[in-house]
Amino acid sequence: MEKRTSLRLLMLEDDPLDAELEITALEEAGFDCQWTRVETRAAFLAELDAPQYDVILADFNLPSFDGLTALRLFLDRRLDFPFILVSGNLGEETAIESLKAGATDYVLKSRLSRLGLAVQRALREKAGERQQREAEEDRRRLSSAVNQVAEAVVITDLDGRILYLNPAFEKMTGYTRAEAVGTVAPVLERQDQTAAAGADGVRSAVSMGRTWHGRLVNLRKDGMSYTADTTVGPVRDEHGTIVNYVAVQRDVTNELRMEAQYRQAQKMEAMGRLAGGVAHDFNNLLTAIVGYTQLLLDRIPPDSDLRRDLVQIDGACERATTLVRSLLTFSRRDPSRPEVLDLNAVVNNVAGLLRRVIGEDVELISQIGSDVAAVRADPGQIEQLLMNLSVNARDAMPGGGRLVIQTEAVTLDADQVPKGMDLVPGCYARLSVSDTGVGMEEQVLGHLFEPFFTTKPAGEGTGLGLSIVYGIVKRHNGYITVESRPRKGTTFRIYLPVVAGHDAPTATPITPALGGASRGGQEMILLVEDEAPVRMLVQRALEGAGYRVLPAADASAAIDAFRAHAQEIVLLVTDVVMPDTNGPALFEALTKDCPSLKVLFLSGYAGEIVRGRGVMQDAPFLQKPFKLADLSRRVREILDK
Ligand code: ADP
Ligand code: MG
């Protein structure tokens, strides 16, 4: 049986008989009708106000009303269903006029057999229009979404030529729509060696009808490269034939940079811990070697042959000490002595030394900024930083060139902080070191700051220079950037936060106090040190200066010794980090009974690890390895205070 369609009818018809004939005609054509019949304008309008109809059938001539007026009222309300005029005697002209006015169709009462078809067609057309309108709306919604998303969207033909691109694409690549349309999409074009493989992969995947997803490196209009998370897929027509490709790209350059930076920071942290640990143990060994050598030197006559050999050992120890210091600086465990400092003065101070280091072929230019505010920094470390950067610059300019050291005041607003830089907006002193040397390839730039990364021949580079620079900058809460291209030279920029409310003071470079002979004494000293060679050495040195020394290898021995001699002991000389205790805790315990007890801490660690604990903050501290002369001088100073 044929499927019947239900139909809700609004009939504007004064003749009930005609209405019935029309219904019959529709029922015969397969409709199940529900209808409302109205005769007057008022009744018609009332129905239009809450229309629940699929179609209107309107008579042309009514006693108090007419079909064309009804049509106009209907159209005014922008109702979305067919309006069919049904009339006894509609002339050709009137009929056309009514269609022009917007009627969907007209049917003569003498030919009601046509009515069913007319309604069917009208409904079909309306449905079609509605679909088209919805499709258009979809398209409009889609296009405004595509125009506004952050992802770049590109549609190409089968050759990869761009047909469409959205504003995000323009922003991401720097190319305008006019420049890009008609050219081959960068995702499908070989741009460089690395991109070529990617582009081939994309092409073969999409031409076989598959969607490709991955990361591509492309070039922006300005020549910079960017990395994009990319999805490329085929677009098919209704027959399933591939007619276009569509690519969606998200720029992840910045994300990758941040990730890399984070990984880098973590790696440096781990290496720092490692280096710090090694340096600590090594310092204990060095302390013993340096110390015993010193003791021997003191006992050997000046003209002895043995003395020459010992001086060699002593010199080697000094170099080893410097190396360990470098490791500690990198690992941020070297005690730093930050002070309010004028960068310009530091630059001026080291300029002379730098000139000697870089040799005659390289011209040194210092450009000193006039309004560079003071920073809180350790002058020795800033000097070391400048030295390391300058040495690298010299190595990069074997045939001579120009080394420019510049200081500037820079204020960074929130929106000025360069992309990918985790700098707090604010005032900075910027120290730049530029050279006109060989520059660096991308892959060197990626590893620059890693300890032991070097491109120099064995024996020439240690790979520690820049990792030390990095460590110094980090511990000053600063930031370092590098800009370099092969053969185009290199610029390192270091941002150091300025100290609020300080004009630049004059710098005081650290010049190590020269060790002179110092007085000894007869006081009693409690010495706590777990490393036997170091303990014995310190004991001998202090006893040599006349002191009475009670050595202890651990906390309980120390406490026993202290109980036995509480009245006589005036000074505690103790290691900081020991297996069963730590120096500060021991000192605290002892001062409970004897508040006047003085202390000198010794450590191969130092810096942040042991500082920060209350008692250590301002306590006298001697970094291992130390010279015996320094030890006895510090001891005397403390006792005399
Ligand atoms: P080293 O100088 O011992 O090799 P660094 O940590 O100081 O170790 O530097 C690491 C590497 O970075 C160098 O080997 C070199 O390849 C590169 N480099 C550093 N500074 C520059 C520069 N100014 N110009 C070119 N390359 C540099
Ligand atoms: Mg170097």
XYZ file of C-alpha atoms and ligand atoms in Angstrom:
669
model
C 0.000 0.000 0.000
C 1.145 3.481 -0.824
C 2.484 5.501 2.076
C 0.154 8.357 2.996
C 1.424 11.775 4.035
C -0.257 13.694 6.807
C -1.016 17.264 5.889
C -2.123 20.173 8.056
C -4.130 22.613 5.984
C -5.205 26.175 6.529
C -8.063 26.926 4.096
C -9.194 30.445 3.322
C -12.497 29.537 1.721
C -16.036 30.792 2.142
C -17.666 27.842 0.402
C -17.721 24.680 2.581
C -18.548 22.584 -0.452
C -15.495 23.787 -2.352
C -13.411 23.115 0.708
C -14.698 19.578 0.837
C -13.909 19.019 -2.840
C -10.379 20.211 -2.289
C -9.912 17.902 0.683
C -11.216 14.993 -1.345
C -8.788 15.775 -4.149
C -5.903 15.810 -1.667
C -6.987 12.599 0.049
C -7.109 10.943 -3.335
C -3.564 12.125 -4.004
C -2.389 10.327 -0.863
C -2.654 12.950 1.875
C -4.243 12.518 5.291
C -5.658 15.972 5.919
C -6.294 17.953 9.070
C -7.717 21.311 8.241
C -8.932 24.589 9.588
C -11.204 26.689 7.405
C -11.435 30.463 7.851
C -13.401 33.076 5.904
C -12.526 36.477 7.324
C -9.403 38.556 7.539
C -9.521 38.490 11.323
C -9.850 34.738 11.512
C -7.068 34.280 8.912
C -4.711 36.578 10.837
C -5.494 34.803 14.099
C -4.410 31.511 12.541
C -1.274 33.070 11.080
C -0.288 34.248 14.537
C 0.195 30.708 15.713
C 0.656 28.796 12.484
C 0.814 25.030 12.705
C 0.339 24.259 9.037
C 2.102 22.589 6.185
C 0.304 24.528 3.479
C -2.244 27.306 2.907
C -4.971 26.987 0.265
C -6.551 30.371 -0.371
C -9.558 31.260 -2.484
C -9.038 34.278 -4.676
C -12.408 35.949 -4.153
C -14.032 36.061 -0.770
C -17.024 38.128 0.295
C -15.076 40.216 2.804
C -11.489 39.511 1.810
C -9.331 38.463 -1.098
C -6.560 36.022 -1.818
C -3.881 38.533 -2.876
C -4.247 40.549 0.327
C -4.097 37.320 2.265
C -0.905 36.454 0.372
C 0.646 39.790 1.321
C -0.233 39.319 4.989
C 1.210 35.827 4.818
C 4.462 37.017 3.207
C 4.835 39.817 5.757
C 5.097 37.207 8.439
C 7.892 35.389 6.640
C 6.257 32.044 7.197
C 8.014 29.110 5.740
C 5.376 26.969 4.019
C 3.655 27.007 0.627
C 0.781 29.366 -0.193
C -1.382 28.052 -3.029
C -4.190 30.043 -4.570
C -7.268 28.038 -5.464
C -9.767 29.902 -7.554
C -12.819 29.488 -9.729
C -11.883 31.878 -12.463
C -8.364 33.183 -12.336
C -7.343 34.879 -15.513
C -3.870 34.203 -16.893
C -2.663 37.677 -15.960
C -3.913 37.563 -12.408
C -2.398 34.166 -12.027
C 1.020 35.407 -13.111
C 0.639 38.470 -10.952
C -0.038 36.306 -7.929
C 2.993 34.118 -8.622
C 5.105 37.225 -8.997
C 3.752 38.482 -5.711
C 5.065 35.341 -4.056
C 2.365 32.685 -4.219
C 3.835 29.216 -4.474
C 1.335 28.029 -7.076
C -2.250 28.376 -8.225
C -4.882 25.780 -9.071
C -8.227 26.270 -10.795
C -11.247 24.888 -9.025
C -12.276 23.348 -12.311
C -9.062 21.322 -12.278
C -8.843 20.161 -8.707
C -7.293 16.897 -9.850
C -4.094 18.960 -10.172
C -4.206 20.052 -6.546
C -2.546 16.962 -5.132
C 0.453 17.296 -7.467
C 0.675 21.018 -6.851
C 0.850 20.519 -3.086
C 3.377 17.716 -3.441
C 5.614 19.840 -5.591
C 5.249 22.870 -3.345
C 6.213 20.851 -0.283
C 9.178 19.357 -2.100
C 10.400 22.771 -3.198
C 10.037 24.214 0.276
C 11.972 21.327 1.737
C 14.685 21.875 -0.855
C 14.861 25.582 -0.097
C 15.035 24.874 3.598
C 17.890 22.431 3.050
C 19.773 24.895 0.956
C 19.276 27.604 3.514
C 20.551 25.323 6.250
C 23.503 24.333 4.131
C 24.263 27.993 3.561
C 24.008 28.692 7.247
C 26.326 25.784 7.947
C 28.742 27.185 5.447
C 28.555 30.626 6.988
C 29.089 29.232 10.474
C 31.929 27.091 9.255
C 33.626 29.869 7.411
C 33.437 32.277 10.308
C 34.805 29.572 12.583
C 37.643 28.780 10.171
C 38.354 32.484 9.905
C 38.683 32.815 13.615
C 40.426 29.647 14.808
C 44.030 29.798 15.896
C 44.956 26.925 13.597
C 46.066 27.649 10.076
C 43.739 26.060 7.534
C 44.753 25.601 3.909
C 42.806 23.997 1.109
C 44.696 23.021 -2.015
C 43.972 21.410 -5.336
C 45.412 18.017 -6.191
C 48.731 19.556 -7.204
C 49.091 21.168 -3.807
C 48.323 24.651 -5.116
C 46.576 26.784 -2.533
C 42.937 27.594 -3.217
C 41.987 28.851 0.187
C 43.718 29.872 3.392
C 42.506 31.417 6.598
C 43.826 34.449 8.503
C 45.649 32.229 11.008
C 47.711 30.906 8.101
C 48.628 34.466 7.122
C 49.700 35.195 10.670
C 51.665 31.998 11.038
C 53.588 32.183 7.769
C 53.771 35.906 7.182
C 52.366 35.430 3.657
C 49.168 37.272 2.728
C 46.294 35.537 1.019
C 47.106 37.300 -2.236
C 50.695 36.098 -2.129
C 49.875 32.545 -1.208
C 46.843 31.622 -3.277
C 47.946 29.789 -6.406
C 51.349 28.845 -5.023
C 52.221 25.386 -3.774
C 51.346 24.998 -0.114
C 54.403 24.976 2.115
C 53.231 21.738 3.713
C 53.500 20.028 0.358
C 56.566 21.801 -0.878
C 60.145 20.806 -0.282
C 61.706 23.680 1.526
C 64.867 22.297 2.943
C 66.560 19.016 3.571
C 64.617 18.213 6.707
C 61.265 19.239 5.290
C 61.712 17.261 2.079
C 61.177 13.856 3.665
C 58.161 15.197 5.503
C 56.616 16.679 2.385
C 57.102 13.413 0.459
C 55.439 11.492 3.256
C 52.520 13.890 3.207
C 52.123 13.675 -0.542
C 52.139 9.904 -0.737
C 49.734 9.556 2.189
C 47.127 12.003 0.944
C 47.301 10.938 -2.698
C 46.361 7.460 -1.496
C 43.422 8.924 0.338
C 44.839 8.688 3.824
C 45.096 11.398 6.419
C 48.609 12.379 7.423
C 49.477 13.669 10.847
C 52.840 14.848 12.056
C 55.217 17.696 12.602
C 56.634 19.741 9.776
C 59.290 22.381 9.709
C 58.460 25.203 7.316
C 59.845 28.593 6.546
C 58.054 31.824 7.214
C 58.168 34.637 4.716
C 60.882 36.317 6.799
C 63.063 33.219 6.474
C 62.644 32.035 10.054
C 61.594 28.460 10.433
C 58.597 27.320 12.389
C 57.435 23.909 13.479
C 53.803 23.003 13.060
C 51.682 20.127 14.231
C 50.035 19.273 10.946
C 47.123 17.196 9.756
C 46.648 16.845 6.014
C 43.748 14.940 4.585
C 41.907 14.420 1.312
C 38.558 16.082 0.649
C 36.146 13.988 -1.463
C 33.135 14.979 -3.509
C 29.798 13.170 -3.304
C 31.101 10.397 -5.580
C 34.052 9.703 -3.311
C 36.582 11.208 -5.709
C 39.366 13.195 -4.077
C 39.013 16.783 -5.229
C 41.036 18.776 -2.680
C 43.440 18.468 0.185
C 42.937 20.254 3.449
C 45.718 20.973 5.914
C 45.352 22.194 9.470
C 48.451 23.439 11.230
C 49.224 24.525 14.749
C 52.410 26.442 15.383
C 54.276 24.655 18.172
C 57.615 26.437 17.769
C 57.256 28.276 21.020
C 56.020 25.261 22.920
C 58.953 23.233 21.684
C 61.326 25.970 22.702
C 59.898 26.117 26.196
C 60.045 22.350 26.469
C 63.631 22.292 25.303
C 64.476 25.023 27.763
C 62.864 23.095 30.554
C 64.681 19.906 29.610
C 67.890 21.853 29.378
C 67.385 23.337 32.824
C 66.707 19.896 34.245
C 69.743 18.401 32.618
C 71.912 21.197 33.916
C 70.451 20.689 37.362
C 71.311 16.996 37.315
C 74.776 17.634 36.000
C 75.204 20.321 38.603
C 74.399 17.877 41.359
C 76.833 15.392 39.944
C 79.589 17.949 39.534
C 78.913 19.314 42.997
C 79.177 15.879 44.563
C 82.427 15.067 42.800
C 83.854 18.451 43.643
C 83.046 17.981 47.300
C 84.972 14.732 47.612
C 87.720 16.039 45.461
C 88.092 19.067 47.654
C 88.762 16.913 50.686
C 91.486 15.085 48.806
C 92.962 18.310 47.547
C 92.927 19.807 50.996
C 95.072 16.953 52.201
C 97.415 17.052 49.214
C 97.827 20.811 49.316
C 98.239 20.803 53.067
C 100.796 18.054 53.346
C 102.759 19.508 50.487
C 102.771 22.765 52.380
C 103.954 21.050 55.512
C 106.785 19.406 53.605
C 107.730 22.652 51.914
C 107.949 24.330 55.294
C 110.424 21.747 56.492
C 112.678 21.431 53.488
C 115.656 23.738 53.156
C 115.313 26.288 50.346
C 118.177 24.848 48.334
C 117.031 21.212 48.382
C 116.354 19.331 45.126
C 113.226 17.895 46.610
C 111.848 21.357 46.942
C 111.589 21.809 43.153
C 109.466 18.685 42.897
C 107.250 19.782 45.733
C 106.741 23.160 44.096
C 105.554 21.265 40.989
C 103.029 19.362 43.091
C 101.916 22.566 44.692
C 101.408 24.205 41.278
C 99.432 21.239 39.975
C 97.239 21.408 43.056
C 96.546 25.035 42.405
C 95.341 24.243 38.882
C 93.247 21.394 40.227
C 91.747 23.770 42.765
C 90.791 26.199 40.006
C 89.171 23.412 38.027
C 87.119 22.266 40.994
C 86.109 25.873 41.643
C 84.799 26.015 38.078
C 82.766 22.893 38.640
C 81.363 24.334 41.815
C 80.486 27.577 40.085
C 78.617 25.664 37.449
C 76.891 23.523 40.033
C 75.998 26.691 41.920
C 77.563 25.455 45.086
C 80.426 27.812 45.184
C 79.786 30.367 47.889
C 78.914 33.511 46.055
C 79.476 36.928 47.485
C 76.740 39.034 45.953
C 76.948 42.746 46.456
C 75.356 45.815 44.965
C 77.469 46.307 41.937
C 78.065 48.597 38.978
C 78.368 46.467 35.849
C 80.196 49.216 34.020
C 82.914 49.252 36.626
C 83.315 45.498 36.362
C 83.637 45.775 32.586
C 86.235 48.516 32.957
C 88.093 46.486 35.533
C 88.478 43.423 33.371
C 89.007 45.246 30.064
C 92.738 45.387 30.593
C 92.977 41.723 31.341
C 90.690 40.848 28.431
C 92.847 42.800 26.023
C 95.759 40.600 26.924
C 93.673 37.453 26.641
C 92.248 38.156 23.201
C 95.530 39.089 21.579
C 96.492 41.780 19.094
C 94.366 40.638 16.164
C 91.127 41.240 17.934
C 89.887 44.726 18.621
C 88.127 45.173 21.944
C 85.393 47.776 22.061
C 83.484 48.472 25.239
C 80.258 50.416 24.908
C 79.254 51.482 28.358
C 75.638 52.478 28.911
C 75.249 55.701 30.839
C 72.168 54.806 32.885
C 72.789 51.200 33.802
C 71.441 50.700 37.300
C 73.140 48.617 39.907
C 72.675 44.863 40.057
C 73.155 42.460 42.923
C 75.946 40.232 41.800
C 79.180 38.611 42.726
C 81.844 40.682 40.963
C 84.233 37.744 40.755
C 81.638 35.711 38.949
C 80.704 38.482 36.550
C 84.389 38.822 35.744
C 84.607 35.111 35.132
C 81.542 35.252 32.919
C 83.057 38.022 30.806
C 86.317 36.144 30.652
C 84.716 32.899 29.476
C 82.656 34.656 26.802
C 85.645 36.626 25.595
C 87.870 33.575 25.388
C 85.232 31.870 23.249
C 84.958 34.962 21.070
C 88.704 34.983 20.588
C 88.632 31.307 19.604
C 85.893 32.099 17.095
C 88.052 34.792 15.436
C 91.319 33.077 14.581
C 91.950 35.608 11.813
C 91.130 38.592 14.010
C 87.968 40.605 14.331
C 86.015 42.737 16.739
C 84.842 41.938 20.246
C 82.187 44.311 21.541
C 81.193 44.352 25.183
C 78.155 46.463 25.810
C 76.134 47.427 28.850
C 72.652 48.876 28.548
C 69.627 49.601 30.683
C 66.528 47.871 29.341
C 62.981 47.947 30.635
C 60.830 45.072 29.582
C 57.047 45.499 29.651
C 54.943 42.387 29.816
C 54.422 42.470 26.056
C 58.065 43.196 25.344
C 59.429 40.102 26.985
C 60.591 38.218 23.930
C 58.630 35.126 23.037
C 59.800 32.052 24.834
C 61.801 33.940 27.413
C 60.809 33.300 30.996
C 61.700 36.759 32.204
C 59.675 38.709 34.693
C 58.839 42.110 33.200
C 60.843 44.896 34.800
C 64.158 46.735 34.677
C 67.288 44.914 33.650
C 70.893 45.620 33.066
C 71.868 43.969 29.819
C 75.384 42.851 29.211
C 76.117 41.879 25.619
C 79.217 40.237 24.245
C 79.423 40.137 20.437
C 82.050 38.874 18.119
C 82.532 38.904 14.368
C 83.690 35.313 14.345
C 82.730 32.061 12.696
C 79.313 31.839 14.341
C 77.450 28.629 14.989
C 75.306 26.063 13.243
C 71.865 25.260 14.589
C 72.990 21.972 16.143
C 75.799 23.653 18.076
C 73.362 26.264 19.394
C 71.242 23.457 20.821
C 74.020 22.132 23.082
C 76.028 25.218 23.822
C 75.494 25.448 27.549
C 75.940 21.789 28.333
C 78.951 20.952 30.431
C 81.689 19.286 28.416
C 80.091 20.203 25.108
C 82.848 21.461 22.890
C 83.598 21.591 19.196
C 87.244 22.239 19.850
C 89.992 19.646 19.391
C 90.864 17.517 22.404
C 93.138 19.445 24.701
C 91.894 22.828 23.540
C 88.340 22.965 24.794
C 86.937 21.763 28.072
C 83.331 22.507 27.232
C 82.954 24.073 30.655
C 83.147 27.754 29.702
C 79.548 28.329 28.787
C 78.075 25.966 31.345
C 79.792 28.054 33.984
C 78.397 31.196 32.388
C 74.975 29.592 32.452
C 75.322 28.659 36.121
C 76.380 32.186 37.030
C 73.500 33.787 35.141
C 70.943 31.426 36.699
C 72.067 32.031 40.238
C 71.797 35.770 39.627
C 68.185 35.249 38.560
C 69.182 36.415 35.145
C 68.622 35.180 31.645
C 70.982 34.516 28.784
C 70.237 34.502 25.080
C 72.445 33.739 22.152
C 72.115 34.839 18.585
C 74.399 33.397 15.997
C 74.614 32.400 12.369
C 77.401 30.606 10.595
C 80.034 33.134 9.487
C 77.877 35.964 10.812
C 79.301 36.196 14.324
C 77.732 35.649 17.686
C 76.063 37.761 20.323
C 75.425 36.648 23.876
C 73.044 38.820 25.875
C 72.732 38.564 29.604
C 69.835 40.129 31.473
C 70.434 40.829 35.134
C 67.651 42.230 37.319
C 68.543 45.647 38.672
C 68.437 46.532 42.341
C 65.605 48.939 43.048
C 66.560 52.305 44.468
C 70.267 52.022 43.864
C 72.396 54.169 41.684
C 75.409 52.426 40.403
C 78.008 52.206 43.140
C 81.637 51.723 42.476
C 82.633 48.157 42.034
C 84.964 46.403 44.327
C 86.624 43.615 42.448
C 87.600 40.773 44.674
C 91.277 40.589 45.087
C 92.104 37.662 47.262
C 93.769 38.761 50.463
C 97.417 37.953 50.256
C 98.391 35.368 52.809
C 100.992 36.641 55.243
C 102.328 34.789 58.199
C 99.948 34.965 61.089
C 100.357 34.656 64.794
C 99.544 31.424 66.528
C 98.390 30.967 70.123
C 97.956 28.498 72.935
C 94.162 28.278 73.048
C 92.417 24.916 73.000
C 90.530 24.019 69.824
C 88.028 21.220 69.293
C 88.476 19.882 65.766
C 85.719 17.746 64.210
C 86.292 16.252 60.794
C 85.339 12.801 59.522
C 88.024 12.636 56.844
C 91.111 11.368 58.633
C 93.725 12.902 56.306
C 92.106 16.296 56.534
C 91.686 16.005 60.298
C 95.283 15.073 60.808
C 96.453 17.820 58.549
C 94.452 20.523 60.268
C 95.563 19.208 63.635
C 99.211 19.365 62.642
C 98.855 22.803 61.191
C 97.122 24.217 64.247
C 99.459 22.470 66.630
C 102.326 23.787 64.588
C 101.005 27.275 65.313
C 101.022 26.481 69.019
C 97.358 25.650 69.650
C 96.173 22.711 71.687
C 93.948 20.596 69.479
C 91.385 17.955 70.456
C 90.588 15.963 67.329
C 87.267 14.128 66.934
C 86.055 12.034 64.004
C 82.355 12.223 64.734
C 79.695 13.880 66.851
C 79.835 11.600 69.887
C 83.615 11.791 70.120
C 83.287 15.556 69.825
C 80.746 15.754 72.637
C 82.848 13.539 74.902
C 85.908 15.666 74.262
C 83.912 18.805 74.867
C 82.530 17.522 78.210
C 86.013 16.674 79.381
C 87.414 20.108 78.499
C 84.451 22.445 78.510
C 86.314 25.066 80.513
C 89.274 25.247 78.183
C 87.843 24.887 74.686
C 87.319 28.274 73.062
C 86.892 27.364 69.410
C 85.151 24.655 67.429
C 86.641 23.967 63.993
C 84.270 21.638 62.212
C 83.403 20.132 58.863
C 79.871 20.980 57.727
C 78.619 17.766 56.161
C 79.478 14.588 58.045
C 77.955 11.109 57.965
C 76.300 11.157 61.381
C 75.777 14.844 61.970
C 76.423 18.245 60.552
C 78.637 21.026 61.776
C 75.921 23.590 62.453
C 73.854 21.127 64.533
C 76.893 20.164 66.556
C 77.780 23.810 67.145
C 74.251 24.539 68.274
C 74.273 21.635 70.716
C 77.588 22.702 72.225
C 76.701 26.382 72.576
C 73.755 25.428 74.798
C 76.258 24.729 77.590
C 78.837 27.215 76.490
C 77.420 30.296 74.745
C 80.829 31.918 74.336
C 82.137 29.085 72.133
C 83.413 30.303 68.794
C 83.275 28.406 65.524
C 84.928 28.013 62.137
C 83.197 25.849 59.533
C 85.137 23.977 56.876
C 83.491 22.500 53.835
C 84.098 21.166 50.398
C 80.488 21.977 49.634
C 79.494 25.402 50.559
C 77.224 28.013 49.306
C 73.515 27.444 49.196
C 73.666 23.900 50.523
C 75.061 24.876 53.869
C 74.129 28.522 54.046
C 70.547 29.367 54.739
C 70.550 27.235 57.849
C 70.197 29.761 60.646
C 73.462 29.285 62.423
C 75.512 29.244 59.226
C 74.319 32.502 57.852
C 77.089 34.767 59.024
C 79.335 32.193 60.611
C 83.011 32.122 59.668
C 83.507 29.710 56.841
C 86.536 28.337 55.044
C 86.156 26.645 51.702
C 88.189 23.519 51.052
C 90.798 23.222 49.785
C 92.486 25.955 51.759
C 96.006 27.052 52.379
C 97.264 26.289 55.831
C 98.294 29.913 56.181
C 94.702 30.957 55.511
C 93.488 28.494 58.102
C 95.688 29.808 60.848
C 94.922 33.419 59.910
C 91.167 32.794 60.114
C 91.559 30.993 63.428
C 93.511 33.877 64.901
C 91.007 36.425 63.589
C 88.106 34.564 65.126
C 89.822 34.142 68.463
C 90.741 37.811 68.573
C 87.284 39.087 67.798
P 84.871 25.340 25.006
O 85.193 26.775 24.730
O 85.825 24.723 25.963
O 84.666 24.521 23.783
P 82.392 26.427 25.927
O 81.331 25.894 26.856
O 83.002 27.719 26.299
O 83.458 25.298 25.804
O 81.779 26.543 24.485
C 81.152 25.432 23.904
C 81.141 25.516 22.397
O 80.276 26.557 21.996
C 82.451 25.822 21.747
O 83.215 24.655 21.556
C 82.034 26.444 20.426
O 81.684 25.452 19.491
C 80.754 27.140 20.785
N 80.929 28.585 20.983
C 80.936 29.225 22.172
N 81.098 30.555 22.001
C 81.205 30.763 20.674
C 81.379 31.938 19.848
N 81.490 33.152 20.379
N 81.413 31.770 18.503
C 81.293 30.539 17.980
N 81.128 29.405 18.688
C 81.091 29.499 20.030
Mg 85.131 28.233 26.150
